PDB file of C-alpha atoms in Angstrom:
ATOM      1  CA  MET A  18      77.095-137.959  43.046  1.00  0.00           C
ATOM      2  CA  LEU A  19      74.597-137.866  40.194  1.00  0.00           C
ATOM      3  CA  ARG A  20      70.917-137.780  41.130  1.00  0.00           C
ATOM      4  CA  PRO A  21      69.195-139.703  38.301  1.00  0.00           C
ATOM      5  CA  TRP A  22      65.715-138.742  39.469  1.00  0.00           C
ATOM      6  CA  ALA A  23      66.409-135.081  40.181  1.00  0.00           C
ATOM      7  CA  SER A  24      64.816-133.714  37.009  1.00  0.00           C
ATOM      8  CA  ARG A  25      61.616-135.738  37.331  1.00  0.00           C
ATOM      9  CA  ALA A  26      58.392-134.801  39.056  1.00  0.00           C
ATOM     10  CA  PRO A  27      58.616-135.544  42.783  1.00  0.00           C
ATOM     11  CA  TRP A  28      59.288-139.242  43.128  1.00  0.00           C
ATOM     12  CA  ASN A  29      57.597-140.523  40.000  1.00  0.00           C
ATOM     13  CA  LEU A  30      59.350-143.848  39.695  1.00  0.00           C
ATOM     14  CA  PRO A  31      61.061-144.483  36.353  1.00  0.00           C
ATOM     15  CA  GLU A  32      59.713-147.476  34.475  1.00  0.00           C
ATOM     16  CA  THR A  33      63.136-149.126  34.376  1.00  0.00           C
ATOM     17  CA  CYS A  34      63.567-149.040  38.157  1.00  0.00           C
ATOM     18  CA  ASN A  35      63.383-152.203  40.157  1.00  0.00           C
ATOM     19  CA  VAL A  36      61.123-151.366  43.080  1.00  0.00           C
ATOM     20  CA  ARG A  37      60.953-153.848  45.926  1.00  0.00           C
ATOM     21  CA  ALA A  38      58.544-154.068  48.796  1.00  0.00           C
ATOM     22  CA  SER A  39      61.243-154.846  51.331  1.00  0.00           C
ATOM     23  CA  PRO A  40      65.021-155.311  51.300  1.00  0.00           C
ATOM     24  CA  SER A  41      64.999-156.904  54.751  1.00  0.00           C
ATOM     25  CA  SER A  42      65.091-160.381  53.257  1.00  0.00           C
ATOM     26  CA  ILE A  43      68.001-159.261  51.070  1.00  0.00           C
ATOM     27  CA  SER A  44      69.836-158.169  54.203  1.00  0.00           C
ATOM     28  CA  ALA A  45      69.424-161.612  55.693  1.00  0.00           C
ATOM     29  CA  SER A  46      70.679-163.360  52.560  1.00  0.00           C
ATOM     30  CA  PHE A  47      73.744-161.133  52.214  1.00  0.00           C
ATOM     31  CA  LEU A  48      74.664-161.607  55.860  1.00  0.00           C
ATOM     32  CA  SER A  49      74.106-165.356  55.702  1.00  0.00           C
ATOM     33  CA  ASP A  50      76.605-165.545  52.864  1.00  0.00           C
ATOM     34  CA  ARG A  51      79.218-163.480  54.674  1.00  0.00           C
ATOM     35  CA  ILE A  52      79.041-164.079  58.428  1.00  0.00           C
ATOM     36  CA  PRO A  53      78.824-167.204  60.567  1.00  0.00           C
ATOM     37  CA  MET A  54      75.552-169.087  61.026  1.00  0.00           C
ATOM     38  CA  GLU A  55      75.073-168.012  64.622  1.00  0.00           C
ATOM     39  CA  ALA A  56      74.753-164.347  63.611  1.00  0.00           C
ATOM     40  CA  ARG A  57      72.437-164.379  60.627  1.00  0.00           C
ATOM     41  CA  ALA A  58      70.780-161.223  61.718  1.00  0.00           C
ATOM     42  CA  SER A  59      70.390-158.019  60.038  1.00  0.00           C
ATOM     43  CA  GLU A  60      74.630-150.405  61.387  1.00  0.00           C
ATOM     44  CA  GLU A  61      75.900-146.560  61.331  1.00  0.00           C
ATOM     45  CA  GLY A  62      75.301-143.398  63.357  1.00  0.00           C
ATOM     46  CA  GLU A  63      75.166-141.225  60.230  1.00  0.00           C
ATOM     47  CA  GLU A  64      71.923-139.300  60.487  1.00  0.00           C
ATOM     48  CA  ALA A  65      69.494-140.561  57.897  1.00  0.00           C
ATOM     49  CA  ALA A  66      67.344-138.079  56.032  1.00  0.00           C
ATOM     50  CA  SER A  67      64.569-140.562  56.583  1.00  0.00           C
ATOM     51  CA  SER A  68      62.140-140.754  59.429  1.00  0.00           C
ATOM     52  CA  PRO A  69      62.174-143.992  61.407  1.00  0.00           C
ATOM     53  CA  ALA A  70      60.283-146.925  59.969  1.00  0.00           C
ATOM     54  CA  PRO A  71      58.332-149.179  62.339  1.00  0.00           C
ATOM     55  CA  SER A  72      60.245-149.493  65.581  1.00  0.00           C
ATOM     56  CA  SER A  73      62.731-152.308  65.974  1.00  0.00           C
ATOM     57  CA  SER A  74      62.417-154.729  68.857  1.00  0.00           C
ATOM     58  CA  SER A  75      65.132-155.024  71.485  1.00  0.00           C
ATOM     59  CA  ALA A  76      65.667-158.621  70.375  1.00  0.00           C
ATOM     60  CA  GLU A  77      66.354-157.471  66.814  1.00  0.00           C
ATOM     61  CA  VAL A  78      68.758-154.770  68.004  1.00  0.00           C
ATOM     62  CA  ASN A  79      70.590-157.375  70.085  1.00  0.00           C
ATOM     63  CA  GLN A  80      70.939-159.515  66.951  1.00  0.00           C
ATOM     64  CA  TRP A  81      72.317-156.498  65.097  1.00  0.00           C
ATOM     65  CA  ILE A  82      74.848-155.887  67.865  1.00  0.00           C
ATOM     66  CA  GLU A  83      75.985-159.510  67.639  1.00  0.00           C
ATOM     67  CA  ALA A  84      76.259-159.410  63.847  1.00  0.00           C
ATOM     68  CA  GLN A  85      78.056-156.056  63.973  1.00  0.00           C
ATOM     69  CA  ASN A  86      80.584-157.369  66.477  1.00  0.00           C
ATOM     70  CA  LEU A  87      81.276-160.399  64.265  1.00  0.00           C
ATOM     71  CA  LEU A  88      81.805-158.208  61.207  1.00  0.00           C
ATOM     72  CA  ARG A  89      84.097-155.907  63.221  1.00  0.00           C
ATOM     73  CA  ARG A  90      86.474-158.821  63.828  1.00  0.00           C
ATOM     74  CA  ARG A  91      87.129-158.954  60.093  1.00  0.00           C
ATOM     75  CA  LEU A  92      87.843-155.237  59.758  1.00  0.00           C
ATOM     76  CA  ILE A  93      91.273-154.361  58.279  1.00  0.00           C
ATOM     77  CA  GLU A  94      92.581-150.876  59.127  1.00  0.00           C
ATOM     78  CA  ARG A  95      95.669-150.907  56.895  1.00  0.00           C
ATOM     79  CA  ASP A  96      96.387-150.885  53.166  1.00  0.00           C
ATOM     80  CA  ASP A  97      95.392-154.278  51.811  1.00  0.00           C
ATOM     81  CA  PHE A  98      95.024-154.099  48.031  1.00  0.00           C
ATOM     82  CA  PRO A  99      96.989-155.039  44.868  1.00  0.00           C
ATOM     83  CA  TRP A 100      97.156-151.595  43.283  1.00  0.00           C
ATOM     84  CA  LYS A 101      99.277-148.503  43.770  1.00  0.00           C
ATOM     85  CA  LEU A 102      98.329-144.860  43.605  1.00  0.00           C
ATOM     86  CA  PRO A 103      98.740-143.071  40.261  1.00  0.00           C
ATOM     87  CA  GLY A 104     101.689-140.796  39.723  1.00  0.00           C
ATOM     88  CA  GLY A 105     104.020-143.002  41.698  1.00  0.00           C
ATOM     89  CA  GLY A 106     102.275-142.204  44.972  1.00  0.00           C
ATOM     90  CA  ALA A 107     102.959-144.943  47.455  1.00  0.00           C
ATOM     91  CA  ALA A 108     100.384-146.477  49.716  1.00  0.00           C
ATOM     92  CA  GLU A 109     101.263-146.789  53.376  1.00  0.00           C
ATOM     93  CA  SER A 110     101.651-150.539  53.502  1.00  0.00           C
ATOM     94  CA  GLY A 111      99.918-152.071  50.508  1.00  0.00           C
ATOM     95  CA  ASP A 112     101.079-155.027  48.440  1.00  0.00           C
ATOM     96  CA  ALA A 113     101.296-152.936  45.277  1.00  0.00           C
ATOM     97  CA  SER A 114     104.767-153.890  44.188  1.00  0.00           C
ATOM     98  CA  GLY A 115     103.509-154.714  40.685  1.00  0.00           C
ATOM     99  CA  GLY A 116     102.253-152.447  37.957  1.00  0.00           C
ATOM    100  CA  GLU A 117      98.524-152.225  38.688  1.00  0.00           C
ATOM    101  CA  VAL A 118      97.403-148.651  39.307  1.00  0.00           C
ATOM    102  CA  LEU A 119      94.213-147.454  40.970  1.00  0.00           C
ATOM    103  CA  LYS A 120      91.979-146.453  38.081  1.00  0.00           C
ATOM    104  CA  TYR A 121      88.321-147.009  38.958  1.00  0.00           C
ATOM    105  CA  VAL A 122      86.888-145.401  42.091  1.00  0.00           C
ATOM    106  CA  GLY A 123      83.282-145.969  42.987  1.00  0.00           C
ATOM    107  CA  GLY A 124      80.905-143.987  45.159  1.00  0.00           C
ATOM    108  CA  VAL A 125      77.653-145.041  46.808  1.00  0.00           C
ATOM    109  CA  ASP A 126      74.926-142.914  48.306  1.00  0.00           C
ATOM    110  CA  MET A 127      71.351-143.228  49.499  1.00  0.00           C
ATOM    111  CA  SER A 128      68.813-140.416  49.200  1.00  0.00           C
ATOM    112  CA  PHE A 129      65.299-140.291  50.606  1.00  0.00           C
ATOM    113  CA  ALA A 130      62.001-138.763  49.528  1.00  0.00           C
ATOM    114  CA  LYS A 131      61.164-135.662  51.562  1.00  0.00           C
ATOM    115  CA  ASP A 132      57.636-136.797  52.293  1.00  0.00           C
ATOM    116  CA  ASP A 133      58.273-140.528  52.700  1.00  0.00           C
ATOM    117  CA  GLY A 134      61.207-141.672  54.811  1.00  0.00           C
ATOM    118  CA  SER A 135      60.932-145.267  53.625  1.00  0.00           C
ATOM    119  CA  LEU A 136      61.223-144.447  49.895  1.00  0.00           C
ATOM    120  CA  ALA A 137      64.896-144.320  48.908  1.00  0.00           C
ATOM    121  CA  CYS A 138      67.116-144.039  45.860  1.00  0.00           C
ATOM    122  CA  ALA A 139      70.399-145.960  46.081  1.00  0.00           C
ATOM    123  CA  THR A 140      73.089-144.814  43.654  1.00  0.00           C
ATOM    124  CA  LEU A 141      76.417-146.196  42.455  1.00  0.00           C
ATOM    125  CA  VAL A 142      78.820-144.340  40.182  1.00  0.00           C
ATOM    126  CA  VAL A 143      82.269-145.377  38.986  1.00  0.00           C
ATOM    127  CA  LEU A 144      84.804-142.740  37.949  1.00  0.00           C
ATOM    128  CA  ASP A 145      88.040-142.972  36.015  1.00  0.00           C
ATOM    129  CA  LEU A 146      90.451-141.525  38.566  1.00  0.00           C
ATOM    130  CA  SER A 147      92.708-140.018  35.889  1.00  0.00           C
ATOM    131  CA  THR A 148      89.914-137.897  34.375  1.00  0.00           C
ATOM    132  CA  LEU A 149      87.190-137.927  37.083  1.00  0.00           C
ATOM    133  CA  GLN A 150      84.752-138.823  34.304  1.00  0.00           C
ATOM    134  CA  VAL A 151      81.851-141.150  35.044  1.00  0.00           C
ATOM    135  CA  VAL A 152      82.301-144.495  33.283  1.00  0.00           C
ATOM    136  CA  TYR A 153      79.413-146.345  34.938  1.00  0.00           C
ATOM    137  CA  GLU A 154      76.289-145.365  36.844  1.00  0.00           C
ATOM    138  CA  ASP A 155      73.327-147.219  38.214  1.00  0.00           C
ATOM    139  CA  PHE A 156      70.544-146.640  40.703  1.00  0.00           C
ATOM    140  CA  ASP A 157      67.660-148.423  42.316  1.00  0.00           C
ATOM    141  CA  VAL A 158      64.521-147.032  43.913  1.00  0.00           C
ATOM    142  CA  VAL A 159      63.373-149.116  46.853  1.00  0.00           C
ATOM    143  CA  ARG A 160      60.917-149.022  49.706  1.00  0.00           C
ATOM    144  CA  LEU A 161      62.762-149.835  52.914  1.00  0.00           C
ATOM    145  CA  GLU A 162      61.038-151.751  55.668  1.00  0.00           C
ATOM    146  CA  VAL A 163      64.076-152.198  57.890  1.00  0.00           C
ATOM    147  CA  PRO A 164      63.751-149.474  60.558  1.00  0.00           C
ATOM    148  CA  TYR A 165      66.287-146.721  61.110  1.00  0.00           C
ATOM    149  CA  VAL A 166      67.966-147.244  64.472  1.00  0.00           C
ATOM    150  CA  PRO A 167      70.826-144.882  65.447  1.00  0.00           C
ATOM    151  CA  GLY A 168      74.130-146.741  65.294  1.00  0.00           C
ATOM    152  CA  PHE A 169      72.784-149.447  62.992  1.00  0.00           C
ATOM    153  CA  LEU A 170      72.059-147.617  59.725  1.00  0.00           C
ATOM    154  CA  ALA A 171      73.979-150.188  57.669  1.00  0.00           C
ATOM    155  CA  PHE A 172      71.397-152.870  58.341  1.00  0.00           C
ATOM    156  CA  ARG A 173      68.909-150.588  56.595  1.00  0.00           C
ATOM    157  CA  GLU A 174      71.057-149.389  53.680  1.00  0.00           C
ATOM    158  CA  ALA A 175      73.908-151.834  53.025  1.00  0.00           C
ATOM    159  CA  PRO A 176      71.814-154.619  51.415  1.00  0.00           C
ATOM    160  CA  VAL A 177      70.604-152.307  48.636  1.00  0.00           C
ATOM    161  CA  LEU A 178      74.101-150.883  48.040  1.00  0.00           C
ATOM    162  CA  LEU A 179      75.563-154.390  47.971  1.00  0.00           C
ATOM    163  CA  GLU A 180      73.112-155.339  45.240  1.00  0.00           C
ATOM    164  CA  LEU A 181      74.346-152.465  43.082  1.00  0.00           C
ATOM    165  CA  LEU A 182      77.951-153.627  43.617  1.00  0.00           C
ATOM    166  CA  GLU A 183      77.048-157.200  42.714  1.00  0.00           C
ATOM    167  CA  LYS A 184      75.323-155.923  39.580  1.00  0.00           C
ATOM    168  CA  VAL A 185      78.364-154.014  38.323  1.00  0.00           C
ATOM    169  CA  LYS A 186      80.478-157.138  38.863  1.00  0.00           C
ATOM    170  CA  ARG A 187      78.114-159.097  36.625  1.00  0.00           C
ATOM    171  CA  SER A 188      77.478-156.507  33.931  1.00  0.00           C
ATOM    172  CA  ALA A 189      80.677-154.427  33.709  1.00  0.00           C
ATOM    173  CA  LYS A 190      83.600-156.500  34.945  1.00  0.00           C
ATOM    174  CA  ASP A 191      86.185-154.380  33.125  1.00  0.00           C
ATOM    175  CA  ILE A 192      85.265-151.244  35.067  1.00  0.00           C
ATOM    176  CA  CYS A 193      84.502-152.682  38.498  1.00  0.00           C
ATOM    177  CA  PRO A 194      85.499-150.223  41.217  1.00  0.00           C
ATOM    178  CA  GLN A 195      88.766-151.047  42.977  1.00  0.00           C
ATOM    179  CA  LEU A 196      87.808-148.807  45.879  1.00  0.00           C
ATOM    180  CA  ILE A 197      84.496-147.448  47.158  1.00  0.00           C
ATOM    181  CA  MET A 198      83.789-144.085  48.762  1.00  0.00           C
ATOM    182  CA  VAL A 199      80.728-144.205  50.971  1.00  0.00           C
ATOM    183  CA  ASP A 200      78.513-141.239  51.759  1.00  0.00           C
ATOM    184  CA  GLY A 201      78.635-142.072  55.454  1.00  0.00           C
ATOM    185  CA  ASN A 202      81.141-142.727  58.194  1.00  0.00           C
ATOM    186  CA  GLY A 203      83.590-145.548  58.703  1.00  0.00           C
ATOM    187  CA  LEU A 204      85.456-145.789  62.003  1.00  0.00           C
ATOM    188  CA  LEU A 205      84.319-142.268  62.892  1.00  0.00           C
ATOM    189  CA  HIS A 206      81.089-143.589  64.326  1.00  0.00           C
ATOM    190  CA  PRO A 207      79.513-143.877  67.787  1.00  0.00           C
ATOM    191  CA  ARG A 208      79.962-147.651  67.687  1.00  0.00           C
ATOM    192  CA  GLY A 209      83.264-147.489  65.780  1.00  0.00           C
ATOM    193  CA  PHE A 210      81.782-149.353  62.815  1.00  0.00           C
ATOM    194  CA  GLY A 211      79.825-147.200  60.392  1.00  0.00           C
ATOM    195  CA  LEU A 212      78.274-147.896  57.015  1.00  0.00           C
ATOM    196  CA  ALA A 213      81.647-147.666  55.197  1.00  0.00           C
ATOM    197  CA  CYS A 214      83.104-150.381  57.470  1.00  0.00           C
ATOM    198  CA  HIS A 215      80.037-152.586  57.242  1.00  0.00           C
ATOM    199  CA  LEU A 216      79.806-152.335  53.461  1.00  0.00           C
ATOM    200  CA  GLY A 217      83.566-152.814  52.992  1.00  0.00           C
ATOM    201  CA  VAL A 218      83.668-156.000  55.044  1.00  0.00           C
ATOM    202  CA  LEU A 219      80.632-157.526  53.327  1.00  0.00           C
ATOM    203  CA  ALA A 220      81.807-156.553  49.823  1.00  0.00           C
ATOM    204  CA  ASP A 221      85.467-157.323  50.651  1.00  0.00           C
ATOM    205  CA  LEU A 222      86.542-154.049  49.039  1.00  0.00           C
ATOM    206  CA  PRO A 223      88.661-151.120  50.230  1.00  0.00           C
ATOM    207  CA  THR A 224      86.249-148.451  51.434  1.00  0.00           C
ATOM    208  CA  ILE A 225      86.526-144.864  52.691  1.00  0.00           C
ATOM    209  CA  GLY A 226      83.948-143.138  54.870  1.00  0.00           C
ATOM    210  CA  ILE A 227      83.040-139.586  53.804  1.00  0.00           C
ATOM    211  CA  GLY A 228      81.027-137.795  56.473  1.00  0.00           C
ATOM    212  CA  LYS A 229      79.485-134.393  55.908  1.00  0.00           C
ATOM    213  CA  ASN A 230      78.625-134.020  59.582  1.00  0.00           C
ATOM    214  CA  LEU A 231      80.452-135.045  62.744  1.00  0.00           C
ATOM    215  CA  HIS A 232      78.735-137.138  65.369  1.00  0.00           C
ATOM    216  CA  HIS A 233      79.768-137.077  69.003  1.00  0.00           C
ATOM    217  CA  VAL A 234      82.443-139.752  69.235  1.00  0.00           C
ATOM    218  CA  ASP A 235      84.916-140.243  72.098  1.00  0.00           C
ATOM    219  CA  GLY A 236      84.683-136.612  73.215  1.00  0.00           C
ATOM    220  CA  LEU A 237      84.833-135.186  69.686  1.00  0.00           C
ATOM    221  CA  THR A 238      82.133-132.644  68.857  1.00  0.00           C
ATOM    222  CA  LEU A 239      81.384-130.591  65.768  1.00  0.00           C
ATOM    223  CA  SER A 240      81.640-127.308  67.659  1.00  0.00           C
ATOM    224  CA  GLY A 241      84.964-128.348  69.185  1.00  0.00           C
ATOM    225  CA  VAL A 242      86.418-129.333  65.826  1.00  0.00           C
ATOM    226  CA  LYS A 243      85.256-126.057  64.249  1.00  0.00           C
ATOM    227  CA  GLN A 244      86.984-124.113  67.023  1.00  0.00           C
ATOM    228  CA  LEU A 245      90.210-126.026  66.406  1.00  0.00           C
ATOM    229  CA  LEU A 246      90.030-125.422  62.643  1.00  0.00           C
ATOM    230  CA  GLU A 247      89.516-121.698  63.217  1.00  0.00           C
ATOM    231  CA  ALA A 248      92.372-121.451  65.706  1.00  0.00           C
ATOM    232  CA  LYS A 249      95.363-119.397  64.554  1.00  0.00           C
ATOM    233  CA  ASP A 250      97.734-122.368  64.554  1.00  0.00           C
ATOM    234  CA  ASN A 251      95.409-124.452  62.355  1.00  0.00           C
ATOM    235  CA  PHE A 252      93.820-121.824  60.156  1.00  0.00           C
ATOM    236  CA  SER A 253      96.027-122.545  57.146  1.00  0.00           C
ATOM    237  CA  LYS A 254      95.985-126.329  57.542  1.00  0.00           C
ATOM    238  CA  ASP A 255      94.034-128.583  55.211  1.00  0.00           C
ATOM    239  CA  LEU A 256      93.850-131.488  57.664  1.00  0.00           C
ATOM    240  CA  LEU A 257      93.029-131.821  61.324  1.00  0.00           C
ATOM    241  CA  THR A 258      93.557-135.231  62.905  1.00  0.00           C
ATOM    242  CA  LEU A 259      90.554-136.267  64.968  1.00  0.00           C
ATOM    243  CA  THR A 260      91.902-137.771  68.181  1.00  0.00           C
ATOM    244  CA  GLY A 261      89.376-138.670  70.839  1.00  0.00           C
ATOM    245  CA  SER A 262      89.601-138.454  74.619  1.00  0.00           C
ATOM    246  CA  SER A 263      90.844-142.038  74.673  1.00  0.00           C
ATOM    247  CA  GLY A 264      93.835-141.121  72.486  1.00  0.00           C
ATOM    248  CA  ARG A 265      92.506-143.055  69.514  1.00  0.00           C
ATOM    249  CA  THR A 266      92.657-141.501  66.039  1.00  0.00           C
ATOM    250  CA  TRP A 267      89.208-141.741  64.474  1.00  0.00           C
ATOM    251  CA  GLY A 268      89.782-139.905  61.206  1.00  0.00           C
ATOM    252  CA  VAL A 269      90.500-136.423  59.875  1.00  0.00           C
ATOM    253  CA  ALA A 270      88.610-133.212  59.282  1.00  0.00           C
ATOM    254  CA  MET A 271      89.635-132.172  55.766  1.00  0.00           C
ATOM    255  CA  ARG A 272      89.341-128.847  53.983  1.00  0.00           C
ATOM    256  CA  SER A 273      89.051-130.449  50.569  1.00  0.00           C
ATOM    257  CA  THR A 274      89.272-127.184  48.581  1.00  0.00           C
ATOM    258  CA  TRP A 275      90.925-123.859  49.352  1.00  0.00           C
ATOM    259  CA  ASN A 276      87.676-121.874  49.328  1.00  0.00           C
ATOM    260  CA  THR A 277      85.516-124.052  51.565  1.00  0.00           C
ATOM    261  CA  SER A 278      84.714-123.209  55.155  1.00  0.00           C
ATOM    262  CA  LYS A 279      83.107-126.568  55.876  1.00  0.00           C
ATOM    263  CA  PRO A 280      85.335-129.626  56.276  1.00  0.00           C
ATOM    264  CA  ILE A 281      84.464-133.161  55.324  1.00  0.00           C
ATOM    265  CA  PHE A 282      85.205-135.980  57.751  1.00  0.00           C
ATOM    266  CA  VAL A 283      87.292-138.814  56.332  1.00  0.00           C
ATOM    267  CA  SER A 284      87.707-142.137  58.071  1.00  0.00           C
ATOM    268  CA  ILE A 285      88.847-145.673  57.368  1.00  0.00           C
ATOM    269  CA  GLY A 286      86.188-147.987  56.048  1.00  0.00           C
ATOM    270  CA  HIS A 287      87.989-151.254  55.326  1.00  0.00           C
ATOM    271  CA  ARG A 288      91.303-152.453  53.803  1.00  0.00           C
ATOM    272  CA  ILE A 289      92.870-148.992  53.630  1.00  0.00           C
ATOM    273  CA  SER A 290      94.958-146.803  55.928  1.00  0.00           C
ATOM    274  CA  LEU A 291      93.887-143.308  56.914  1.00  0.00           C
ATOM    275  CA  GLN A 292      96.966-141.866  55.194  1.00  0.00           C
ATOM    276  CA  THR A 293      96.084-143.502  51.869  1.00  0.00           C
ATOM    277  CA  ALA A 294      92.405-142.666  52.243  1.00  0.00           C
ATOM    278  CA  VAL A 295      93.244-138.970  52.589  1.00  0.00           C
ATOM    279  CA  LYS A 296      95.449-139.118  49.479  1.00  0.00           C
ATOM    280  CA  VAL A 297      92.718-140.717  47.374  1.00  0.00           C
ATOM    281  CA  VAL A 298      90.066-138.289  48.610  1.00  0.00           C
ATOM    282  CA  GLY A 299      92.347-135.383  47.713  1.00  0.00           C
ATOM    283  CA  MET A 300      92.672-136.734  44.162  1.00  0.00           C
ATOM    284  CA  THR A 301      88.901-136.743  43.675  1.00  0.00           C
ATOM    285  CA  CYS A 302      87.887-133.331  45.032  1.00  0.00           C
ATOM    286  CA  LYS A 303      86.938-130.577  42.609  1.00  0.00           C
ATOM    287  CA  TYR A 304      84.689-129.051  45.235  1.00  0.00           C
ATOM    288  CA  ARG A 305      84.010-129.732  48.915  1.00  0.00           C
ATOM    289  CA  VAL A 306      82.649-133.261  48.500  1.00  0.00           C
ATOM    290  CA  PRO A 307      84.634-135.879  46.512  1.00  0.00           C
ATOM    291  CA  GLU A 308      83.268-136.443  43.003  1.00  0.00           C
ATOM    292  CA  PRO A 309      82.228-140.101  43.540  1.00  0.00           C
ATOM    293  CA  VAL A 310      79.808-139.155  46.332  1.00  0.00           C
TER     294      VAL A 310
END
């Protein structure tokens, strides 16, 4: 993922950036457009690099739980898209019987200032899957007032990312992403509904969660997964299915390149199967982390 501000002095805001005082009102408007009236409240366990903003009340967290549960009902954990994979690769159960091929893959990420956990840079890039070249990029620097609450990161970050997706739809229709990779978890999340799920449902786009760290979910731990990857029977494997104590498959630990010792953690976001998600991620990895994120 490109960092458009990386070469500047520490957090001098570019003149062209749109800096807002608070995206919390944006969160409310996005949710009001996409979920029923009774849950117009502003999720993810991915650890934010930010420090918590002002604490959230229990009433607000209860509203988030209600909204999250409503969004979860709309989650699709299978291939549900009109395209097919390039090179004749078949999706698991998609409707891609026609000729449309996956061409534009987007990636979204949120980075935070080291000395100010409320100052964030949201980034969207779109790559041509056949070349892995960037064909579109945009970013927005914002000051977040929605607090960070473990398990509910999406209520803090999704509104800003959704704005970037809406902007590319308006300004660059011909290269709109057909699929989004999210720097954050999908199903592989303490509440089973991470940022990739939340964003996918609200944007109505296929999404894949790309985690760089593993949170404790259903008996799965980072140390336990590392031990399994280093075991003799698994040492040469690129993928390790992450099955929790309940028997549910939450995602995969993936050695994305031959020379990496650290896996990434891939999980379903929305409208895609785990099998297809792994295939797409494999197509976009030059190094450990997929190019879009």
